[in-house]
XYZ file of C-alpha atoms in Angstrom:
671
model
C -28.205 24.064 -1.072
C -29.448 27.780 -2.168
C -25.741 29.622 -1.802
C -23.865 26.926 -4.071
C -26.334 27.051 -7.003
C -25.790 30.450 -6.539
C -22.110 29.654 -6.918
C -22.331 27.678 -9.904
C -24.944 29.681 -11.513
C -22.228 32.879 -10.959
C -19.684 30.395 -12.262
C -21.811 30.019 -15.441
C -22.086 33.608 -16.264
C -18.540 33.887 -15.853
C -17.871 31.255 -18.350
C -20.351 32.495 -20.441
C -18.493 36.294 -20.343
C -15.914 34.229 -21.468
C -16.971 32.293 -24.426
C -18.653 35.972 -25.483
C -15.333 37.665 -25.671
C -14.029 34.297 -27.797
C -15.963 35.517 -30.336
C -15.487 39.047 -29.685
C -11.380 39.249 -29.735
C -8.919 37.374 -31.705
C -5.235 36.325 -31.108
C -2.651 36.485 -28.643
C 0.294 38.673 -28.769
C 3.089 40.618 -26.496
C 2.005 43.622 -25.114
C 4.447 46.168 -23.207
C 4.828 47.668 -19.610
C 3.925 50.491 -19.275
C 5.617 53.729 -16.495
C 2.402 53.101 -14.554
C 3.132 49.398 -13.936
C -0.212 49.071 -16.139
C 0.169 46.173 -18.958
C -0.505 47.485 -22.220
C -2.106 45.909 -25.199
C -2.256 47.093 -28.698
C -5.591 48.919 -29.294
C -7.177 50.618 -32.411
C -8.571 53.268 -29.989
C -8.060 54.738 -26.429
C -11.142 54.693 -24.313
C -11.917 57.628 -22.499
C -13.461 58.249 -19.227
C -14.509 61.972 -18.323
C -13.186 61.467 -14.772
C -9.638 60.970 -16.086
C -9.286 57.322 -15.169
C -8.834 55.089 -18.236
C -11.931 52.673 -18.822
C -11.492 49.107 -20.483
C -12.293 49.335 -23.912
C -13.638 46.228 -25.517
C -15.159 47.344 -28.846
C -11.864 47.634 -30.234
C -9.268 44.750 -31.102
C -7.185 43.942 -28.108
C -4.508 41.294 -28.741
C -2.886 40.284 -25.094
C -0.472 37.224 -24.380
C 1.134 36.099 -20.931
C 3.695 38.762 -21.084
C 0.581 41.816 -20.925
C -1.154 40.492 -18.513
C 0.783 40.922 -14.900
C -0.092 40.517 -11.446
C 1.318 40.996 -7.827
C 1.248 39.816 -4.543
C 0.055 41.445 -1.176
C 3.743 40.236 0.244
C 5.103 42.807 -1.798
C 2.932 45.365 -1.129
C 3.373 45.607 2.350
C 7.254 45.074 1.736
C 7.554 47.729 -0.725
C 8.632 45.499 -3.305
C 7.607 46.934 -6.188
C 7.138 43.642 -8.130
C 4.855 42.337 -11.168
C 4.758 38.567 -11.913
C 4.017 37.088 -15.496
C 2.173 34.631 -16.014
C 3.647 31.434 -15.687
C 3.448 29.229 -19.133
C 6.059 27.288 -18.397
C 5.734 23.074 -18.818
C 6.702 20.564 -16.261
C 4.822 20.987 -13.154
C 1.374 20.175 -14.305
C 1.810 16.501 -13.257
C 1.942 17.624 -9.396
C -1.819 18.340 -8.912
C -1.532 16.337 -5.601
C -1.202 18.166 -2.840
C 1.966 16.016 -1.314
C 3.970 16.428 -4.932
C 3.382 19.744 -5.198
C 5.011 20.612 -2.329
C 7.688 18.237 -2.978
C 6.593 14.515 -0.923
C 7.042 17.007 2.285
C 3.431 16.184 3.929
C 1.751 13.114 4.718
C -1.756 13.166 3.780
C -3.914 9.650 3.729
C -3.260 8.078 0.503
C -6.092 10.658 -1.141
C -5.999 14.148 -2.539
C -7.822 16.572 -0.041
C -7.683 14.186 3.241
C -6.133 15.166 6.411
C -2.546 15.747 5.428
C 0.253 17.154 7.685
C 4.306 18.448 7.063
C 6.566 15.005 7.204
C 9.650 17.148 9.219
C 9.106 18.947 11.832
C 7.981 23.086 11.633
C 7.382 25.878 14.539
C 3.660 27.369 14.758
C 3.645 30.405 12.456
C 2.108 32.586 14.670
C 2.175 33.514 18.504
C -0.725 34.148 20.477
C -3.498 31.544 20.786
C -4.459 29.609 17.744
C -7.768 27.395 17.147
C -5.617 24.089 16.430
C -7.363 22.797 13.598
C -5.031 22.529 10.733
C -5.628 19.146 9.042
C -7.243 20.789 6.365
C -5.774 24.075 6.458
C -3.440 23.704 3.594
C -6.052 22.950 1.318
C -8.035 26.431 1.486
C -6.870 29.490 -0.156
C -4.315 32.193 1.991
C -3.404 35.347 1.801
C 0.174 35.361 0.585
C -1.327 32.755 -2.630
C -3.730 35.595 -3.904
C -2.614 37.145 -7.440
C -3.850 40.312 -7.645
C -4.425 41.971 -11.127
C -3.848 44.804 -13.430
C -5.394 44.169 -16.768
C -7.293 46.099 -19.201
C -8.136 42.350 -20.961
C -10.407 39.612 -19.424
C -7.844 36.913 -18.055
C -8.915 33.442 -17.237
C -7.120 30.806 -15.895
C -9.289 26.749 -15.617
C -7.461 24.090 -14.656
C -9.338 20.369 -14.884
C -7.863 17.549 -13.444
C -8.959 13.794 -13.478
C -6.186 11.959 -11.179
C -7.257 8.490 -11.689
C -9.477 7.000 -8.960
C -11.705 9.173 -8.833
C -9.710 11.903 -7.940
C -10.764 15.481 -9.418
C -10.007 18.815 -9.016
C -11.318 21.893 -10.668
C -9.850 25.387 -10.060
C -11.218 28.576 -12.232
C -9.958 32.199 -11.719
C -11.480 34.981 -13.461
C -9.742 38.877 -13.413
C -10.528 41.817 -15.646
C -10.472 45.465 -14.252
C -13.053 48.043 -13.979
C -10.679 50.423 -15.283
C -7.689 51.283 -15.100
C -7.546 51.696 -11.021
C -10.071 49.093 -10.008
C -9.802 44.983 -10.505
C -12.140 42.406 -9.370
C -11.081 38.708 -9.920
C -12.855 35.531 -8.443
C -11.215 31.817 -7.670
C -12.798 28.870 -7.317
C -11.423 25.402 -6.277
C -13.525 22.093 -6.196
C -11.667 18.675 -4.659
C -14.202 15.538 -4.783
C -12.814 11.951 -4.514
C -14.513 8.441 -3.832
C -13.497 6.396 -1.120
C -10.611 3.787 -1.623
C -11.415 1.444 1.190
C -13.860 -1.307 0.862
C -17.373 -0.122 3.373
C -19.843 -2.465 4.981
C -22.481 -3.740 3.337
C -24.754 -1.604 4.683
C -22.916 2.041 3.558
C -23.909 3.445 0.745
C -21.559 6.545 0.212
C -18.964 6.378 -1.412
C -17.737 9.584 -1.509
C -14.529 10.012 0.472
C -15.077 14.100 0.207
C -15.598 17.331 -1.075
C -13.799 20.607 -1.019
C -15.053 23.823 -1.991
C -13.134 27.230 -1.959
C -14.972 30.360 -3.600
C -13.232 33.683 -3.152
C -14.054 37.782 -4.444
C -11.369 39.416 -4.117
C -10.260 43.287 -5.694
C -7.582 46.267 -5.702
C -7.370 49.723 -6.192
C -5.335 52.710 -6.197
C -6.100 56.328 -6.204
C -5.018 58.037 -9.414
C -2.207 59.319 -7.287
C -1.011 56.580 -5.829
C -1.203 57.202 -2.652
C -3.516 55.006 -1.306
C -3.693 51.303 -2.093
C -6.483 48.538 -1.322
C -6.498 45.010 -1.711
C -9.534 42.775 -0.264
C -11.151 39.592 -0.754
C -13.926 37.410 1.113
C -13.411 33.648 0.802
C -15.637 30.904 2.304
C -14.040 27.131 2.627
C -16.295 24.303 3.372
C -14.822 20.990 3.711
C -16.851 17.684 4.185
C -15.050 14.555 4.515
C -16.813 10.932 4.926
C -13.650 9.532 7.124
C -12.879 6.066 6.700
C -10.431 5.052 9.891
C -7.419 3.146 8.075
C -8.089 -0.327 6.694
C -9.853 -3.051 9.565
C -7.024 -5.583 10.020
C -9.178 -8.574 10.579
C -6.096 -10.605 12.122
C -4.165 -9.923 9.073
C -0.474 -8.171 9.330
C -0.473 -4.560 7.273
C 1.571 -6.801 4.473
C -0.352 -9.372 4.089
C -3.014 -6.463 3.209
C -1.173 -4.958 0.636
C -0.712 -8.644 -0.905
C -4.257 -9.697 -0.423
C -6.226 -6.537 -1.504
C -10.160 -6.303 -0.163
C -9.315 -3.783 2.479
C -11.941 -3.122 4.833
C -12.630 0.514 6.251
C -12.880 0.699 10.136
C -15.667 3.302 9.572
C -18.068 3.218 7.292
C -20.708 6.465 8.613
C -18.289 8.814 10.642
C -17.960 12.404 8.690
C -16.096 15.934 9.453
C -17.451 18.898 8.064
C -14.850 22.184 8.814
C -16.339 25.145 7.185
C -15.315 28.671 7.592
C -15.903 32.521 6.641
C -12.955 34.965 6.283
C -12.621 38.598 4.887
C -9.146 40.134 5.102
C -8.343 43.788 3.790
C -5.417 45.209 3.451
C -4.580 49.244 2.667
C -1.832 51.606 3.142
C -1.485 55.623 2.601
C 2.199 56.157 1.020
C 2.535 60.444 2.614
C 5.988 60.287 1.886
C 8.829 56.826 1.356
C 10.185 57.008 4.320
C 6.932 57.544 6.116
C 3.788 55.433 5.750
C 1.105 54.213 7.149
C -0.943 50.388 6.910
C -3.381 48.473 8.475
C -4.515 44.602 8.334
C -8.167 43.163 8.923
C -9.238 39.954 9.273
C -12.539 38.388 10.565
C -13.512 34.753 10.489
C -15.826 32.485 11.593
C -15.298 28.671 11.503
C -17.662 25.832 12.840
C -15.920 22.124 13.081
C -17.997 19.185 13.732
C -17.526 15.431 13.842
C -20.578 12.405 14.063
C -20.006 9.020 14.381
C -23.261 7.320 14.690
C -21.265 4.188 15.808
C -19.268 5.480 18.466
C -19.809 1.985 20.671
C -18.958 -1.105 17.755
C -15.852 1.289 16.833
C -14.926 1.771 20.557
C -15.515 -1.894 20.932
C -12.987 -2.313 17.829
C -10.503 -0.267 19.455
C -10.450 2.347 17.054
C -11.214 5.311 19.930
C -9.758 4.817 23.364
C -12.119 5.274 26.095
C -15.711 5.579 26.534
C -16.771 7.759 29.353
C -20.380 7.612 29.398
C -22.556 4.633 29.963
C -24.206 5.556 27.211
C -28.523 5.279 26.240
C -29.692 6.707 29.131
C -30.724 10.307 27.042
C -29.161 13.964 26.497
C -25.474 13.768 28.530
C -23.363 17.084 28.672
C -25.677 19.865 28.006
C -28.828 21.412 27.332
C -28.716 22.970 25.019
C -31.240 21.904 22.349
C -29.790 22.295 19.161
C -26.872 20.470 20.200
C -28.743 17.647 21.938
C -30.902 16.934 18.733
C -27.569 15.949 16.981
C -26.063 13.625 19.972
C -27.741 10.484 19.460
C -27.528 7.115 21.322
C -24.849 5.211 20.800
C -22.863 7.716 18.489
C -20.036 10.095 19.506
C -20.438 13.735 18.191
C -17.924 17.063 18.898
C -18.430 20.938 17.973
C -16.054 23.948 17.960
C -17.085 27.091 16.971
C -14.785 29.671 16.650
C -14.375 33.406 15.395
C -11.536 36.161 15.357
C -11.369 39.489 14.200
C -7.831 40.735 14.533
C -6.088 44.237 13.003
C -2.210 45.171 12.205
C -1.715 48.378 12.116
C 1.276 50.373 11.854
C 4.047 52.614 10.173
C 6.534 51.653 7.485
C 8.375 52.998 4.879
C 12.145 52.644 3.075
C 15.232 54.781 2.107
C 18.298 54.052 0.115
C 17.685 50.485 0.876
C 16.510 50.183 4.461
C 13.097 49.455 5.011
C 11.411 49.139 8.753
C 8.163 48.372 9.824
C 6.317 48.958 13.518
C 3.109 47.576 14.459
C 0.467 46.989 17.348
C -1.892 44.056 16.382
C -4.866 42.738 18.602
C -6.499 39.633 18.361
C -10.247 40.090 19.724
C -11.753 35.554 19.645
C -14.151 33.853 20.730
C -14.154 29.616 21.233
C -17.459 27.787 21.865
C -17.597 24.021 22.903
C -21.082 23.826 22.957
C -21.554 20.089 24.022
C -19.452 21.064 27.229
C -21.524 24.593 27.944
C -17.814 26.024 27.762
C -17.297 29.430 25.854
C -14.488 31.812 26.441
C -13.986 35.342 24.429
C -10.386 36.961 24.904
C -8.322 39.494 22.875
C -4.477 39.477 22.887
C -2.441 42.377 22.600
C 1.029 42.226 20.382
C 4.099 44.419 19.597
C 6.098 43.983 16.514
C 9.344 45.533 14.789
C 10.737 44.465 11.512
C 14.111 45.897 9.724
C 15.215 44.876 6.584
C 18.616 46.497 4.336
C 19.426 45.628 0.796
C 23.155 46.149 -0.107
C 24.561 47.422 -3.581
C 25.650 43.452 -4.658
C 21.774 42.447 -4.200
C 22.074 41.037 -0.284
C 19.796 41.119 2.032
C 19.617 41.244 5.392
C 16.151 41.524 8.065
C 15.457 40.831 11.603
C 12.220 40.874 13.425
C 10.855 40.678 16.569
C 6.794 40.921 17.860
C 5.752 40.351 21.941
C 2.740 39.242 23.267
C 2.261 42.126 25.499
C -0.066 39.936 28.399
C 2.083 36.995 28.367
C 4.887 34.956 27.453
C 4.449 34.365 23.690
C 7.372 36.119 21.269
C 9.014 35.675 18.187
C 12.525 36.470 16.574
C 13.656 35.842 13.206
C 17.101 36.751 11.793
C 18.470 36.125 8.443
C 21.347 37.233 5.799
C 20.832 35.977 2.019
C 23.916 36.512 0.277
C 24.243 35.867 -3.101
C 24.327 32.356 -2.937
C 24.463 31.780 0.639
C 21.257 32.134 2.851
C 21.682 31.610 6.780
C 19.269 32.668 9.514
C 17.978 31.922 12.829
C 14.065 31.335 14.668
C 13.865 31.486 18.465
C 9.753 31.205 19.414
C 7.552 30.778 22.543
C 3.754 29.467 21.105
C 0.935 29.543 23.276
C -0.935 25.732 23.584
C -4.037 26.084 20.963
C -7.384 26.271 21.848
C -8.359 22.260 21.292
C -4.879 21.382 23.032
C -6.736 23.681 25.994
C -10.240 22.042 26.420
C -11.526 19.213 24.290
C -14.990 17.674 25.059
C -16.950 14.874 23.697
C -17.400 11.263 24.527
C -13.958 9.707 23.666
C -11.437 12.859 24.753
C -11.833 15.150 27.406
C -9.418 17.777 29.101
C -9.291 20.920 30.378
C -6.318 23.120 31.867
C -8.815 24.836 34.209
C -10.008 21.252 35.995
C -8.818 17.815 37.476
C -11.897 16.413 36.946
C -11.105 14.815 33.683
C -8.683 12.074 35.612
C -7.072 10.884 32.386
C -5.549 13.908 31.361
C -5.485 17.650 31.668
C -5.111 19.932 28.858
C -2.142 21.684 28.490
C -1.537 25.616 29.463
C 2.477 25.994 29.212
C 3.933 27.985 26.062
C 6.433 25.285 23.878
C 9.545 26.804 22.826
C 11.488 26.525 19.814
C 14.649 27.397 18.197
C 15.547 26.846 14.683
C 19.165 27.603 12.895
C 19.510 27.018 9.473
C 22.097 27.740 5.763
C 21.782 26.802 2.928
C 23.848 27.538 -0.380
C 23.519 27.331 -4.068
C 27.288 27.467 -5.691
C 27.233 26.364 -9.610
C 29.298 24.609 -11.555
C 28.805 25.529 -14.989
C 25.610 23.540 -15.825
C 25.515 21.978 -12.351
C 24.522 23.794 -9.225
C 24.293 22.192 -5.834
C 22.542 22.907 -2.974
C 23.619 21.689 0.461
C 22.039 23.059 3.498
C 21.746 21.995 7.087
C 19.405 22.709 9.896
C 19.225 22.789 13.421
C 15.983 22.750 15.618
C 15.623 22.504 19.329
C 12.074 21.988 20.977
C 11.349 22.820 24.465
C 8.011 21.717 26.035
C 6.884 19.798 23.211
C 3.098 19.170 22.993
C 2.033 16.452 21.088
C -0.817 13.713 21.204
C -0.198 10.269 22.744
C -0.468 6.842 21.241
C -4.080 7.788 22.480
C -4.645 10.823 20.715
C -4.386 12.429 24.466
C -2.708 15.922 24.748
C 0.494 15.703 26.167
C 3.918 18.075 26.922
C 6.965 16.463 26.707
C 9.376 17.304 29.876
C 12.565 16.959 27.992
C 14.176 18.804 25.231
C 14.105 17.098 22.219
C 16.849 18.450 19.303
C 16.650 17.806 15.294
C 19.414 17.635 12.836
C 18.743 17.472 9.094
C 21.267 17.508 6.723
C 20.251 18.002 2.665
C 22.043 18.153 -0.391
C 20.565 19.042 -3.589
C 21.307 19.529 -6.933
C 20.394 20.531 -10.319
C 21.646 19.557 -13.961
C 20.621 20.772 -17.436
C 22.404 19.768 -20.685
C 20.793 20.093 -23.902
C 17.025 18.427 -23.788
C 18.374 16.362 -20.847
C 17.374 17.883 -17.074
C 18.217 16.225 -13.351
C 16.805 17.475 -9.572
C 17.491 15.649 -6.899
C 16.820 16.284 -2.956
C 18.429 14.311 -0.114
C 17.629 14.990 3.374
C 19.447 13.378 6.551
C 17.205 13.364 9.588
C 18.165 12.689 13.447
C 16.604 13.582 16.291
C 17.829 13.258 20.628
C 15.767 13.058 23.739
C 12.306 11.457 24.145
C 11.220 9.968 20.817
C 8.387 11.950 20.084
C 8.892 13.177 16.925
C 9.259 10.733 13.788
C 10.689 11.669 10.612
C 12.057 8.927 8.360
C 15.895 9.168 8.848
C 16.229 9.460 4.972
C 14.098 11.187 2.345
C 14.557 12.060 -1.289
C 13.386 12.994 -4.326
C 14.302 13.100 -7.933
C 12.997 14.093 -11.314
C 14.683 12.875 -14.807
C 12.900 14.752 -17.700
C 13.981 15.031 -21.147
C 12.439 18.523 -23.639
C 11.239 18.182 -26.959
C 9.559 20.052 -29.670
C 7.506 18.782 -32.023
C 6.937 20.846 -35.277
C 7.680 23.635 -33.279
C 4.352 23.660 -32.365
C 3.936 21.221 -29.281
C 6.552 21.422 -26.323
C 6.939 18.414 -24.618
C 8.707 17.575 -21.515
C 8.775 13.884 -20.389
C 10.226 12.229 -17.406
C 10.296 9.854 -14.413
C 9.861 10.967 -10.667
C 10.830 9.574 -7.970
C 10.330 10.087 -4.247
C 11.335 7.276 -1.212
C 11.562 7.227 2.527
C 12.868 4.887 5.242
C 10.992 3.296 7.568
C 9.722 5.038 10.094
C 6.286 4.998 12.833
C 4.609 7.892 11.201
C 1.684 9.590 13.142
C -1.927 7.989 13.062
C -5.135 10.330 12.141
C -7.794 10.438 14.643
C -10.971 12.213 13.066
C -13.305 12.477 15.976
C -10.652 15.685 17.405
C -9.091 16.506 14.046
C -5.450 15.734 15.367
C -2.718 13.362 14.195
C -0.736 11.737 16.462
C 1.838 8.963 17.668
C 1.020 5.214 17.224
C 3.232 2.310 17.848
C 1.461 -0.333 16.231
C 2.200 -0.160 12.132
C 6.095 0.477 10.799
C 5.481 2.727 7.747
C 8.043 1.245 4.910
C 10.162 2.247 2.910
C 9.022 2.143 -0.404
C 10.624 3.626 -3.526
C 7.477 5.752 -5.695
C 7.891 6.355 -9.275
C 5.718 8.313 -11.387
C 5.981 8.606 -15.420
C 4.965 12.078 -16.536
C 4.643 13.787 -20.114
C 3.736 17.816 -19.693
C 2.888 19.433 -23.269
C 2.170 22.886 -24.289
C 0.646 23.942 -27.614
C 0.150 28.029 -28.081
C -2.049 29.008 -24.732
C -2.923 24.994 -23.547
C -1.210 23.152 -21.025
C -2.023 19.250 -20.986
C -0.378 16.298 -18.961
C -0.907 13.184 -19.266
C 1.042 10.750 -15.752
C 1.268 7.317 -14.776
C 1.578 7.073 -10.760
C 2.851 4.669 -8.851
C 3.930 2.695 -12.085
C 6.681 0.315 -9.993
C 3.730 -1.266 -8.825
C 4.279 -4.996 -8.857
C 7.506 -4.850 -9.105
C 8.865 -2.800 -6.651
C 6.859 -4.073 -4.462
C 2.456 -4.520 -4.222
C 2.353 -1.338 -3.146
C 2.410 0.725 0.129
C 1.271 3.099 2.668
C 1.094 6.972 2.936
C -0.439 6.504 6.482
C -1.237 3.943 9.422
C -4.114 2.650 7.794
C -4.218 4.146 4.968
C -2.849 2.702 1.826
C -1.042 4.570 -0.835
C -2.767 5.673 -4.104
C -2.423 2.277 -6.434
C -1.181 2.664 -10.167
C -3.182 5.022 -11.881
C -3.750 7.269 -15.017
C -4.237 10.839 -15.072
C -4.708 13.853 -17.020
C -5.155 17.217 -16.686
C -5.905 20.563 -18.776
C -5.080 24.305 -18.048
C -6.333 27.044 -20.128
C -5.077 30.480 -20.619
C -7.656 32.779 -21.978
C -6.332 36.594 -22.672
C -9.348 38.213 -23.758
């Protein structure tokens, strides 16, 4: 509680500084780019420093705008791409505040912003090695490749507030300021809050569905001779969810629930908390362009908890598959007093603790379009299940190489290989990027996650090292994935086509069955996906559409809709040369399929055969506006409800968001 108060106090001080800056300066303008990649604005006086580092002069009038405030990404520095980005002031995407729509409907959540989320299409793991395996909320946390590192003399503020209807609220705050010309300091804040959609019992007074916090401090620094550069951030992510478990059918069909309403939740008092701290640092020394030394450091601590005090009742109604113990006999499984105090009688409690330190150290360089990297990566991690009195600590060592070639016609080809020295994990990736054609392939062998290896609580137990648990054993064998893909973007006047094809072959696929127990397939699974997208613009009218057709072979363990389609129709308007408006309609459709259900006790999505998620055409009307540095949007979500149907299910047991009206604001301040 004290920590949150400190955050709010710091947030208030930053807003106060921004407001004071607004009263002490005026105007917007477009600066120029200096030879040292430092955005230059117009000033009446230059600040001087005895150290030779340019100071930040707030005493004189400075005029800055979105083109003079630049940022860069760690990935570009890492790959020796000296690329600066300007602040995006275009309109057309502000209304897609929901993370599902932000990623073009390629994810499935539980109907509300901030709920457990998973990809619709199969995705191979991003890293090799032994990962934790709790990823239902990972998409909402800040990631290294998303951090914008600024270099700007004027204070920059990006404030976003969205009230999305049905008590969906999103707040994002970004503030950046240079200490001097070589050192920048920034802060990011994100808050997601929403209420429950389903009706709880009369004994439950908690209407909050979830609350999510992200708080990040980040900085970047380079020496005057530009030989050394450092990028670093500290991040806190805290996700609290009051899990509902979906609707309680009460003898009705799911279609009848859509028609009649009165949607009662299965779980009334269950709750999840997923909290982690992360420290990240990247630094490099450039002796010569062809020979550079770099290092990436990461440290993270994480605790994942779930509690349901109504476990027996929810086991009786069939939500939990198995009760292992005769409850009511006091302390179970562990002698840890701190843990047994949380394990109330007739309740289910799950806890996992995780810490990791990782470094990637190596050399890199470039010469006449050729880039290379060589690295050694080491991971030291510890995992504890206090209920099971189970704890492990381990280190893993990886070697990797990355090669990239740019050609004179701006095409590029690259290949990377990483290998686990003490196991069978590996990753091989090759790709060619032409002017309008991209083709590539990836092969991976990945270890099962820690959650797939060992889990223990009242409802779910497995351990790869023992046969004591009769129902299932944990997974110890690697999963192999092979992915080939190609895409093109030919242009025909004002029309751009985007055909694509993806082929995935998965061996020893690891999944969670209909009882939410971990399993491993004994047969190969193949996934074939063909896509066709197009973009057409003429005058004030524009349309962007995407269609995917997917089929699978092998055991029915990866459920994907056979038809997936997105489309946007939009018109651009200009009112009195000041107000820019884009208004239109966005459409999304998925065909019928048995989408995976969510089990909050282990934070995993699993197979289910009880509810077909019927195809539904979702239509959202929107209007995005911009006047000066302020962007607004108005959104009428699911506008076709009652016309094309009574609604839809976002996931098994979870209704999609009904017809709602949302509003959002983004305010960019540059001085």
